[in-house]
Backbone as a ProteinNet text record, in pm:
[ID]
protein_1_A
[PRIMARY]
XXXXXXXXXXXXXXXXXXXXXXXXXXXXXXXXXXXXXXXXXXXXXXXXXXXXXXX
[TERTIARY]
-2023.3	-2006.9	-2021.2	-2102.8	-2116.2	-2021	-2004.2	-1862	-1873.5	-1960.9	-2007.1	-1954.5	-1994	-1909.1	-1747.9	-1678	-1578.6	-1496.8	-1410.1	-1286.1	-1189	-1144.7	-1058.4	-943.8	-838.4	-693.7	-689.3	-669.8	-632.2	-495.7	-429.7	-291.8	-313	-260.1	-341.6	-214.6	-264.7	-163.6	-141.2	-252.1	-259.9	-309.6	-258.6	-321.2	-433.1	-504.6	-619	-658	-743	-849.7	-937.1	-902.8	-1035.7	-1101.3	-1044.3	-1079.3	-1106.4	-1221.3	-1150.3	-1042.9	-1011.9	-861.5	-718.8	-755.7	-645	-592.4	-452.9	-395.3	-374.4	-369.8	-375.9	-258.6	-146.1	-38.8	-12.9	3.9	-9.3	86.4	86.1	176.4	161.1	2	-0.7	-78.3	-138	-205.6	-291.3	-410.9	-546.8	-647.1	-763.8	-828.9	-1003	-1017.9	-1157.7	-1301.4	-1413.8	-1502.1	-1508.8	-1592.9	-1567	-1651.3	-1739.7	-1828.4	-1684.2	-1604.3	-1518.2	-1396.7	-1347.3	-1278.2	-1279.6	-1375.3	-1459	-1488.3	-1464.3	-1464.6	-1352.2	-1239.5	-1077.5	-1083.6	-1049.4	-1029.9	-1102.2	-1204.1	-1270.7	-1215.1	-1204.6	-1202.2	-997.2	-906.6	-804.9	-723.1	-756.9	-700	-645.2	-684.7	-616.8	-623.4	-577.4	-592.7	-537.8	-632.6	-622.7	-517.9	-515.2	-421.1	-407.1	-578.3	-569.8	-690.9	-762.7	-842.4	-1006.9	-1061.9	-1191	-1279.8	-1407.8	-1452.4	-1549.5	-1591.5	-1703.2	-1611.1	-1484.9	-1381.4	-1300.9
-876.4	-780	-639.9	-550	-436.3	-312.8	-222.7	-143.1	-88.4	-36.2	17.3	-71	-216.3	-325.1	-354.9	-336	-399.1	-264.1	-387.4	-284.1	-202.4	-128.6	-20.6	49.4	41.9	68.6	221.8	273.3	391.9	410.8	544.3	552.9	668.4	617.7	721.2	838.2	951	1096.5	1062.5	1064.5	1058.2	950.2	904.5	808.9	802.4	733.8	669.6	621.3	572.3	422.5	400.9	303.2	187.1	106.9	49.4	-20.2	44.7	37.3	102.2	26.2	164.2	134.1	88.7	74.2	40.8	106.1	163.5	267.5	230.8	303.2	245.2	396.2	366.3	478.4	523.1	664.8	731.6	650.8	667.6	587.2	430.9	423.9	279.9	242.9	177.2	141.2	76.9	82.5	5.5	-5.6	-122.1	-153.3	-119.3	-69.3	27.8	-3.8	0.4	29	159.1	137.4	343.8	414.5	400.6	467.6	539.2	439.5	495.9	516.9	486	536.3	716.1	708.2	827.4	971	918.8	992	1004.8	961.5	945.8	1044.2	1042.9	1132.9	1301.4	1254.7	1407.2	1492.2	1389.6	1454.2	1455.2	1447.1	1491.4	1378.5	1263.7	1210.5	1087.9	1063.1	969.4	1010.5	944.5	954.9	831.8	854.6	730.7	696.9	550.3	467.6	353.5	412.4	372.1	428.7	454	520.9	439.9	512.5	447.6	407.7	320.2	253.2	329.3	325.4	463.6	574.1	582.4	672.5	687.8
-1812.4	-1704.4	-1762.9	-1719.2	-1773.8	-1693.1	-1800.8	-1792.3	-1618.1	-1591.3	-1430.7	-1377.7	-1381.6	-1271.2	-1248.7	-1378.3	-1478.8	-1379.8	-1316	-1236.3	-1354.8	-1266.2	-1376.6	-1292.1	-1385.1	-1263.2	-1293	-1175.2	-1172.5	-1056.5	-1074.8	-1029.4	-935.2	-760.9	-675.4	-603.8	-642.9	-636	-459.3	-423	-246.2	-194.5	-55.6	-0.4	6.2	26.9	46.4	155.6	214.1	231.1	188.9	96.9	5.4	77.6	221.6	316	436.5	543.9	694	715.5	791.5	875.2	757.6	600.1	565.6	423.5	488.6	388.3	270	144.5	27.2	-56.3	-39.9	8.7	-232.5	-199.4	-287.9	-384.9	-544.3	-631	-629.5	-570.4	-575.1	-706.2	-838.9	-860.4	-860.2	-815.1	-801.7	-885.3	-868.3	-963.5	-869.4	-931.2	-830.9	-973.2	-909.9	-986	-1070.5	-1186.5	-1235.1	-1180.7	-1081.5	-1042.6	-920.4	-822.7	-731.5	-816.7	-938.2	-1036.5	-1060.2	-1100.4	-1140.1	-991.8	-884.6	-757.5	-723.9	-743.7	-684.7	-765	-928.3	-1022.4	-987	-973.5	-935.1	-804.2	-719.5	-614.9	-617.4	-708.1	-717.2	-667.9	-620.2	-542.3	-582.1	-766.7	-839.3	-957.2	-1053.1	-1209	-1298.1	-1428.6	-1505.2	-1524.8	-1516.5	-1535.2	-1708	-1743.9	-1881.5	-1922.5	-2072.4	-2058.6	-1982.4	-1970.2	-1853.6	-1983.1	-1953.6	-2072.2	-2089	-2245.6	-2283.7	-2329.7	-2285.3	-2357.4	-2469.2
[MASK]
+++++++++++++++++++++++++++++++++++++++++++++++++++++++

């Protein structure tokens, strides 16, 4: 499985939806691709939960 595919937990500051319609409530940890890893983080709205791979 190459690292792009290979889920990766990150720890989310603010709610979310990862799903329509379904909340994914701040202080939760989730396991997201790093491509949507990598967009939570940017866009402020999560942060690593371990380091991301390639790091």
């Amino acid at each position: 499985m190459s690292d792009a595919k290979k889920p990766v937990p990150v720890r989310l500051v603010y709610d979310v939806w990862l799903q329509e319609g379904e909340r994914t409530a701040a202080g939760t940890t989730v396991s997201v691709s790093l491509d949507e890893a990598k967009a939570l983080i940017a866009a402020g709205k999560a942060e690593r939960a371990d380091p991301l791979p390639g790091e």
